[in-house]
């Protein structure tokens, strides 16, 4: 991008005066942020338009990424980096007397996602634009994103995330591209002159979908792709009649009902939603997106759909958008007069599905009555898809009634969205090698036998532009200095660092960078939470959603154990450690919230105990989100990836840590396996039961936590402290947690996630960490080798894998 400093300064000033009637000197920082962002966007518009016309002119095959979540975080810093104008912008702002860091901190995160799945979608968009692939992201413009978390008395308290309080300067509303989405009503039939039946809805609720476009700027290229998010409203506004009769609540009921659809993100990660509004959200953005695609398509090809599947590939990010499958059938048949077989041929060549989890509670299923009530015509189509599928199964497995029943898309009053996806899509992928293997051989065995060619793996990745170049400028310069440039778009270049593995001067430089990043994190936490962190200590970090399978409990039990040793034996002097947690719990997930309270109670106790003397500190970072993550990853020494083996599909936090030179302390789960494969086992700390062992114990019901408690007095003691008043004056506070581990509650088996089984191995791995850390050069060497060997975990590599095996796109160069 051509950048003219004087022009840019003038643009910022012009916007401040025109939009806010202010001077640059009047330091109202949010307005200045807005003016700066809008001025950057100005410079992008031309390439954005050029990109669209290039795709149109070339009739380019395009990937449409359908996702209920896009966890984008902040845009300003990322955009000026991808435009390669960061230095120039900083200089211009400095001359204008504006402090860039203050401005940057004004931008609220676009927190339109829960965690890994939503952040993956964001990394994919960045890579697609950078690699010059035609791509559109489709989702929902939630008025309120992921809730803001505050810790009050140690408890998580949720506040609405009012991220649009000021306007979002990056989005463009496009009312000219509105579409209408229908809910409820009844299916009516009209017999047409051509002898066919025409199905349509009567008495349905009409909802307007309005698109908002955000530019997705590729790094060092002119490509600017689009993220299109839909807002819901009522086409009829409020009811003036009722209003005039002073029925104010009823007057706006219709309007509210429509607006509710895009009001708020469901804060569930890998958990059940089961709510009608959630299904409404899913259908709303799927229908709007498909209508959008069809409108552009028919404007060129008319009603001939024979090219549709050549030009569109639609990736379904988990089961959330799977209702798009029957909706495309409906649109093609009811609105565009295709026969079933013609429509089915298009649909089955267009959709591909990504599975993100094997946790049973996360596999979406909808009660028929909810589904049918909300989407009566779509339900008929799902029934017909299933009828034909079961007929096919019967002919293949005439005697296997059990299989026919197991695989039925509709069963016991429920619609199984994953089954619908696997049957209808031409590709089904998992997100790490182990995960895809478990899908193929266990969870989805029936399906992999029926459709072996559909199944494949695409190991996740993260974008190095945000997670290294932007988040960790010190390390980025170090890498350019020693490995050379080019890693920004080819992460395998980091390999060049390996030759410095025994170079003390280089290793010292690396240690100094980590030290400086730790100081930065310490001052940020001092400022925002009044927490004191000692940058001399090991920063041992677990940041991710709070979930039992991720085992924050294992981490905190080890901390309790360490605390016991330190407080009893003043000669016990392990290297000082700071245990850093960041995690949001789903609002309805009581046990997860209890774990947050426990972490904070343990922190309060330990941080105020003089006997501990700074040997350990526990810090809970409030409101974990992308912009916090960008400050934490660069400062981490140890990456806690301690999920129960077989439960974490991939993880991507593990990759961001590796990229920033933290060493993995983890189980052989998800992408951890591939991470140690690349880094070398000697450069990570691996412990615990393997997925196969856990699977066998699960199957045989052979796990008995008492066995481990009886063998390990340290463990018994730590557990007991949950309920003896050590960490809370009420012994009832953590009773439920204790019972869930030791006895099992609500009909569950005890310790479903094998925390106690892995406790001893985890403690020993932690001892290895402490010992390794005291050898500073040895640690630095491991750090350097981790960075050098993390090339595989760029989302650029992931995207190239998707393109080669599934999407079959061509790069389009914009000039
Ligand atoms: C990367 C990321 C995640 C995913 O972390 P995992 O450790 O893979 O679960 C969640 N939230 C945010 C804000 C992230 O940046």
PDB file of N, CA, C and O in Angstrom, residues 236-278:
ATOM      1  N   UNK A 236     -40.836  -4.897   9.326  1.00  0.00           N
ATOM      2  CA  UNK A 236     -42.004  -4.042   9.537  1.00  0.00           C
ATOM      3  C   UNK A 236     -41.822  -3.051  10.678  1.00  0.00           C
ATOM      4  O   UNK A 236     -42.744  -2.310  11.024  1.00  0.00           O
ATOM      5  N   UNK A 237     -40.610  -3.067  11.283  1.00  0.00           N
ATOM      6  CA  UNK A 237     -40.401  -2.157  12.402  1.00  0.00           C
ATOM      7  C   UNK A 237     -41.373  -2.464  13.535  1.00  0.00           C
ATOM      8  O   UNK A 237     -41.828  -3.595  13.699  1.00  0.00           O
ATOM      9  N   UNK A 238     -41.716  -1.435  14.295  1.00  0.00           N
ATOM     10  CA  UNK A 238     -42.652  -1.676  15.391  1.00  0.00           C
ATOM     11  C   UNK A 238     -44.084  -1.410  14.912  1.00  0.00           C
ATOM     12  O   UNK A 238     -44.307  -0.866  13.837  1.00  0.00           O
ATOM     13  N   UNK A 239     -45.048  -1.804  15.731  1.00  0.00           N
ATOM     14  CA  UNK A 239     -46.462  -1.721  15.351  1.00  0.00           C
ATOM     15  C   UNK A 239     -47.033  -0.368  15.796  1.00  0.00           C
ATOM     16  O   UNK A 239     -47.320  -0.156  16.974  1.00  0.00           O
ATOM     17  N   UNK A 240     -47.177   0.533  14.844  1.00  0.00           N
ATOM     18  CA  UNK A 240     -47.594   1.903  15.172  1.00  0.00           C
ATOM     19  C   UNK A 240     -49.002   1.936  15.771  1.00  0.00           C
ATOM     20  O   UNK A 240     -49.293   2.712  16.676  1.00  0.00           O
ATOM     21  N   UNK A 241     -49.847   1.040  15.236  1.00  0.00           N
ATOM     22  CA  UNK A 241     -51.224   0.972  15.749  1.00  0.00           C
ATOM     23  C   UNK A 241     -51.239   0.715  17.263  1.00  0.00           C
ATOM     24  O   UNK A 241     -51.831   1.445  18.042  1.00  0.00           O
ATOM     25  N   UNK A 242     -50.535  -0.388  17.633  1.00  0.00           N
ATOM     26  CA  UNK A 242     -50.475  -0.755  19.046  1.00  0.00           C
ATOM     27  C   UNK A 242     -49.829   0.354  19.875  1.00  0.00           C
ATOM     28  O   UNK A 242     -50.252   0.647  20.990  1.00  0.00           O
ATOM     29  N   UNK A 243     -48.828   0.973  19.291  1.00  0.00           N
ATOM     30  CA  UNK A 243     -48.133   2.045  20.009  1.00  0.00           C
ATOM     31  C   UNK A 243     -49.092   3.188  20.313  1.00  0.00           C
ATOM     32  O   UNK A 243     -49.141   3.691  21.431  1.00  0.00           O
ATOM     33  N   UNK A 244     -49.875   3.558  19.309  1.00  0.00           N
ATOM     34  CA  UNK A 244     -50.831   4.652  19.485  1.00  0.00           C
ATOM     35  C   UNK A 244     -51.896   4.317  20.520  1.00  0.00           C
ATOM     36  O   UNK A 244     -52.450   5.193  21.166  1.00  0.00           O
ATOM     37  N   UNK A 245     -52.159   3.006  20.647  1.00  0.00           N
ATOM     38  CA  UNK A 245     -53.122   2.585  21.668  1.00  0.00           C
ATOM     39  C   UNK A 245     -52.437   2.373  23.021  1.00  0.00           C
ATOM     40  O   UNK A 245     -53.008   1.785  23.929  1.00  0.00           O
ATOM     41  N   UNK A 246     -51.190   2.783  23.093  1.00  0.00           N
ATOM     42  CA  UNK A 246     -50.391   2.755  24.322  1.00  0.00           C
ATOM     43  C   UNK A 246     -50.025   1.345  24.799  1.00  0.00           C
ATOM     44  O   UNK A 246     -49.685   1.143  25.954  1.00  0.00           O
ATOM     45  N   UNK A 247     -50.068   0.358  23.871  1.00  0.00           N
ATOM     46  CA  UNK A 247     -49.575  -0.989  24.201  1.00  0.00           C
ATOM     47  C   UNK A 247     -48.099  -1.039  23.820  1.00  0.00           C
ATOM     48  O   UNK A 247     -47.718  -1.669  22.839  1.00  0.00           O
ATOM     49  N   UNK A 248     -47.260  -0.362  24.616  1.00  0.00           N
ATOM     50  CA  UNK A 248     -45.872  -0.152  24.183  1.00  0.00           C
ATOM     51  C   UNK A 248     -45.083  -1.447  24.079  1.00  0.00           C
ATOM     52  O   UNK A 248     -44.307  -1.643  23.157  1.00  0.00           O
ATOM     53  N   UNK A 249     -45.260  -2.328  25.036  1.00  0.00           N
ATOM     54  CA  UNK A 249     -44.488  -3.565  25.019  1.00  0.00           C
ATOM     55  C   UNK A 249     -44.859  -4.420  23.814  1.00  0.00           C
ATOM     56  O   UNK A 249     -43.992  -4.910  23.095  1.00  0.00           O
ATOM     57  N   UNK A 250     -46.180  -4.559  23.598  1.00  0.00           N
ATOM     58  CA  UNK A 250     -46.612  -5.367  22.450  1.00  0.00           C
ATOM     59  C   UNK A 250     -46.240  -4.698  21.132  1.00  0.00           C
ATOM     60  O   UNK A 250     -45.995  -5.374  20.135  1.00  0.00           O
ATOM     61  N   UNK A 251     -46.190  -3.373  21.151  1.00  0.00           N
ATOM     62  CA  UNK A 251     -45.872  -2.650  19.916  1.00  0.00           C
ATOM     63  C   UNK A 251     -44.475  -2.994  19.390  1.00  0.00           C
ATOM     64  O   UNK A 251     -44.246  -2.996  18.187  1.00  0.00           O
ATOM     65  N   UNK A 252     -43.561  -3.306  20.299  1.00  0.00           N
ATOM     66  CA  UNK A 252     -42.194  -3.594  19.858  1.00  0.00           C
ATOM     67  C   UNK A 252     -41.856  -5.088  19.932  1.00  0.00           C
ATOM     68  O   UNK A 252     -40.724  -5.484  19.690  1.00  0.00           O
ATOM     69  N   UNK A 253     -42.849  -5.928  20.245  1.00  0.00           N
ATOM     70  CA  UNK A 253     -42.579  -7.353  20.447  1.00  0.00           C
ATOM     71  C   UNK A 253     -42.014  -8.005  19.185  1.00  0.00           C
ATOM     72  O   UNK A 253     -41.032  -8.748  19.230  1.00  0.00           O
ATOM     73  N   UNK A 254     -42.622  -7.693  18.051  1.00  0.00           N
ATOM     74  CA  UNK A 254     -42.189  -8.284  16.778  1.00  0.00           C
ATOM     75  C   UNK A 254     -40.750  -7.854  16.461  1.00  0.00           C
ATOM     76  O   UNK A 254     -39.915  -8.649  16.055  1.00  0.00           O
ATOM     77  N   UNK A 255     -40.520  -6.573  16.700  1.00  0.00           N
ATOM     78  CA  UNK A 255     -39.192  -6.020  16.446  1.00  0.00           C
ATOM     79  C   UNK A 255     -38.145  -6.693  17.346  1.00  0.00           C
ATOM     80  O   UNK A 255     -37.090  -7.122  16.885  1.00  0.00           O
ATOM     81  N   UNK A 256     -38.479  -6.805  18.617  1.00  0.00           N
ATOM     82  CA  UNK A 256     -37.541  -7.439  19.550  1.00  0.00           C
ATOM     83  C   UNK A 256     -37.269  -8.889  19.189  1.00  0.00           C
ATOM     84  O   UNK A 256     -36.138  -9.349  19.259  1.00  0.00           O
ATOM     85  N   UNK A 257     -38.350  -9.593  18.811  1.00  0.00           N
ATOM     86  CA  UNK A 257     -38.203 -11.010  18.477  1.00  0.00           C
ATOM     87  C   UNK A 257     -37.211 -11.185  17.334  1.00  0.00           C
ATOM     88  O   UNK A 257     -36.363 -12.081  17.354  1.00  0.00           O
ATOM     89  N   UNK A 258     -37.291 -10.326  16.334  1.00  0.00           N
ATOM     90  CA  UNK A 258     -36.342 -10.403  15.212  1.00  0.00           C
ATOM     91  C   UNK A 258     -34.935 -10.021  15.678  1.00  0.00           C
ATOM     92  O   UNK A 258     -33.954 -10.714  15.385  1.00  0.00           O
ATOM     93  N   UNK A 259     -34.839  -8.935  16.419  1.00  0.00           N
ATOM     94  CA  UNK A 259     -33.510  -8.452  16.818  1.00  0.00           C
ATOM     95  C   UNK A 259     -32.821  -9.389  17.807  1.00  0.00           C
ATOM     96  O   UNK A 259     -31.594  -9.417  17.900  1.00  0.00           O
ATOM     97  N   UNK A 260     -33.633 -10.170  18.538  1.00  0.00           N
ATOM     98  CA  UNK A 260     -33.052 -11.140  19.468  1.00  0.00           C
ATOM     99  C   UNK A 260     -32.091 -12.097  18.774  1.00  0.00           C
ATOM    100  O   UNK A 260     -31.139 -12.586  19.378  1.00  0.00           O
ATOM    101  N   UNK A 261     -32.365 -12.365  17.470  1.00  0.00           N
ATOM    102  CA  UNK A 261     -31.593 -13.390  16.772  1.00  0.00           C
ATOM    103  C   UNK A 261     -30.107 -13.036  16.729  1.00  0.00           C
ATOM    104  O   UNK A 261     -29.253 -13.897  16.927  1.00  0.00           O
ATOM    105  N   UNK A 262     -29.789 -11.778  16.480  1.00  0.00           N
ATOM    106  CA  UNK A 262     -28.363 -11.417  16.452  1.00  0.00           C
ATOM    107  C   UNK A 262     -27.969 -10.604  17.691  1.00  0.00           C
ATOM    108  O   UNK A 262     -26.992  -9.876  17.680  1.00  0.00           O
ATOM    109  N   UNK A 263     -28.726 -10.761  18.777  1.00  0.00           N
ATOM    110  CA  UNK A 263     -28.445  -9.967  19.979  1.00  0.00           C
ATOM    111  C   UNK A 263     -27.153 -10.399  20.662  1.00  0.00           C
ATOM    112  O   UNK A 263     -26.334  -9.569  21.016  1.00  0.00           O
ATOM    113  N   UNK A 264     -26.980 -11.703  20.882  1.00  0.00           N
ATOM    114  CA  UNK A 264     -25.862 -12.108  21.758  1.00  0.00           C
ATOM    115  C   UNK A 264     -25.320 -13.491  21.396  1.00  0.00           C
ATOM    116  O   UNK A 264     -26.059 -14.391  21.006  1.00  0.00           O
ATOM    117  N   UNK A 265     -24.005 -13.608  21.501  1.00  0.00           N
ATOM    118  CA  UNK A 265     -23.309 -14.867  21.290  1.00  0.00           C
ATOM    119  C   UNK A 265     -23.601 -15.821  22.450  1.00  0.00           C
ATOM    120  O   UNK A 265     -23.526 -15.424  23.612  1.00  0.00           O
ATOM    121  N   UNK A 266     -23.935 -17.079  22.135  1.00  0.00           N
ATOM    122  CA  UNK A 266     -24.060 -18.086  23.200  1.00  0.00           C
ATOM    123  C   UNK A 266     -22.687 -18.395  23.771  1.00  0.00           C
ATOM    124  O   UNK A 266     -21.780 -18.769  23.028  1.00  0.00           O
ATOM    125  N   UNK A 267     -22.529 -18.214  25.096  1.00  0.00           N
ATOM    126  CA  UNK A 267     -21.183 -18.369  25.671  1.00  0.00           C
ATOM    127  C   UNK A 267     -20.823 -19.810  26.002  1.00  0.00           C
ATOM    128  O   UNK A 267     -20.087 -20.066  26.937  1.00  0.00           O
ATOM    129  N   UNK A 268     -21.312 -20.757  25.221  1.00  0.00           N
ATOM    130  CA  UNK A 268     -20.969 -22.164  25.434  1.00  0.00           C
ATOM    131  C   UNK A 268     -19.817 -22.562  24.541  1.00  0.00           C
ATOM    132  O   UNK A 268     -19.844 -22.335  23.351  1.00  0.00           O
ATOM    133  N   UNK A 269     -18.815 -23.209  25.110  1.00  0.00           N
ATOM    134  CA  UNK A 269     -17.725 -23.743  24.329  1.00  0.00           C
ATOM    135  C   UNK A 269     -17.764 -25.253  24.535  1.00  0.00           C
ATOM    136  O   UNK A 269     -17.725 -25.708  25.658  1.00  0.00           O
ATOM    137  N   UNK A 270     -17.858 -26.004  23.461  1.00  0.00           N
ATOM    138  CA  UNK A 270     -17.903 -27.465  23.561  1.00  0.00           C
ATOM    139  C   UNK A 270     -18.974 -27.938  24.536  1.00  0.00           C
ATOM    140  O   UNK A 270     -18.738 -28.874  25.272  1.00  0.00           O
ATOM    141  N   UNK A 271     -20.109 -27.283  24.536  1.00  0.00           N
ATOM    142  CA  UNK A 271     -21.159 -27.709  25.450  1.00  0.00           C
ATOM    143  C   UNK A 271     -22.504 -27.675  24.761  1.00  0.00           C
ATOM    144  O   UNK A 271     -22.616 -27.201  23.634  1.00  0.00           O
ATOM    145  N   UNK A 272     -23.542 -28.166  25.401  1.00  0.00           N
ATOM    146  CA  UNK A 272     -24.859 -28.199  24.771  1.00  0.00           C
ATOM    147  C   UNK A 272     -25.492 -26.800  24.764  1.00  0.00           C
ATOM    148  O   UNK A 272     -25.226 -25.992  25.634  1.00  0.00           O
ATOM    149  N   UNK A 273     -26.265 -26.515  23.742  1.00  0.00           N
ATOM    150  CA  UNK A 273     -27.019 -25.264  23.751  1.00  0.00           C
ATOM    151  C   UNK A 273     -28.499 -25.613  23.829  1.00  0.00           C
ATOM    152  O   UNK A 273     -29.173 -25.252  24.772  1.00  0.00           O
ATOM    153  N   UNK A 274     -28.983 -26.354  22.812  1.00  0.00           N
ATOM    154  CA  UNK A 274     -30.325 -26.919  22.868  1.00  0.00           C
ATOM    155  C   UNK A 274     -31.444 -25.906  22.925  1.00  0.00           C
ATOM    156  O   UNK A 274     -32.588 -26.254  23.188  1.00  0.00           O
ATOM    157  N   UNK A 275     -31.142 -24.648  22.684  1.00  0.00           N
ATOM    158  CA  UNK A 275     -32.162 -23.618  22.789  1.00  0.00           C
ATOM    159  C   UNK A 275     -32.671 -23.224  21.414  1.00  0.00           C
ATOM    160  O   UNK A 275     -31.907 -23.137  20.460  1.00  0.00           O
ATOM    161  N   UNK A 276     -33.975 -22.964  21.354  1.00  0.00           N
ATOM    162  CA  UNK A 276     -34.584 -22.610  20.071  1.00  0.00           C
ATOM    163  C   UNK A 276     -33.911 -21.387  19.453  1.00  0.00           C
ATOM    164  O   UNK A 276     -33.688 -21.334  18.241  1.00  0.00           O
ATOM    165  N   UNK A 277     -33.543 -20.409  20.302  1.00  0.00           N
ATOM    166  CA  UNK A 277     -32.928 -19.188  19.763  1.00  0.00           C
ATOM    167  C   UNK A 277     -31.595 -19.491  19.071  1.00  0.00           C
ATOM    168  O   UNK A 277     -31.232 -18.863  18.080  1.00  0.00           O
ATOM    169  N   UNK A 278     -30.884 -20.452  19.602  1.00  0.00           N
ATOM    170  CA  UNK A 278     -29.608 -20.852  19.004  1.00  0.00           C
ATOM    171  C   UNK A 278     -29.845 -21.430  17.601  1.00  0.00           C
ATOM    172  O   UNK A 278     -29.125 -21.121  16.656  1.00  0.00           O
TER     173      UNK A 278
END
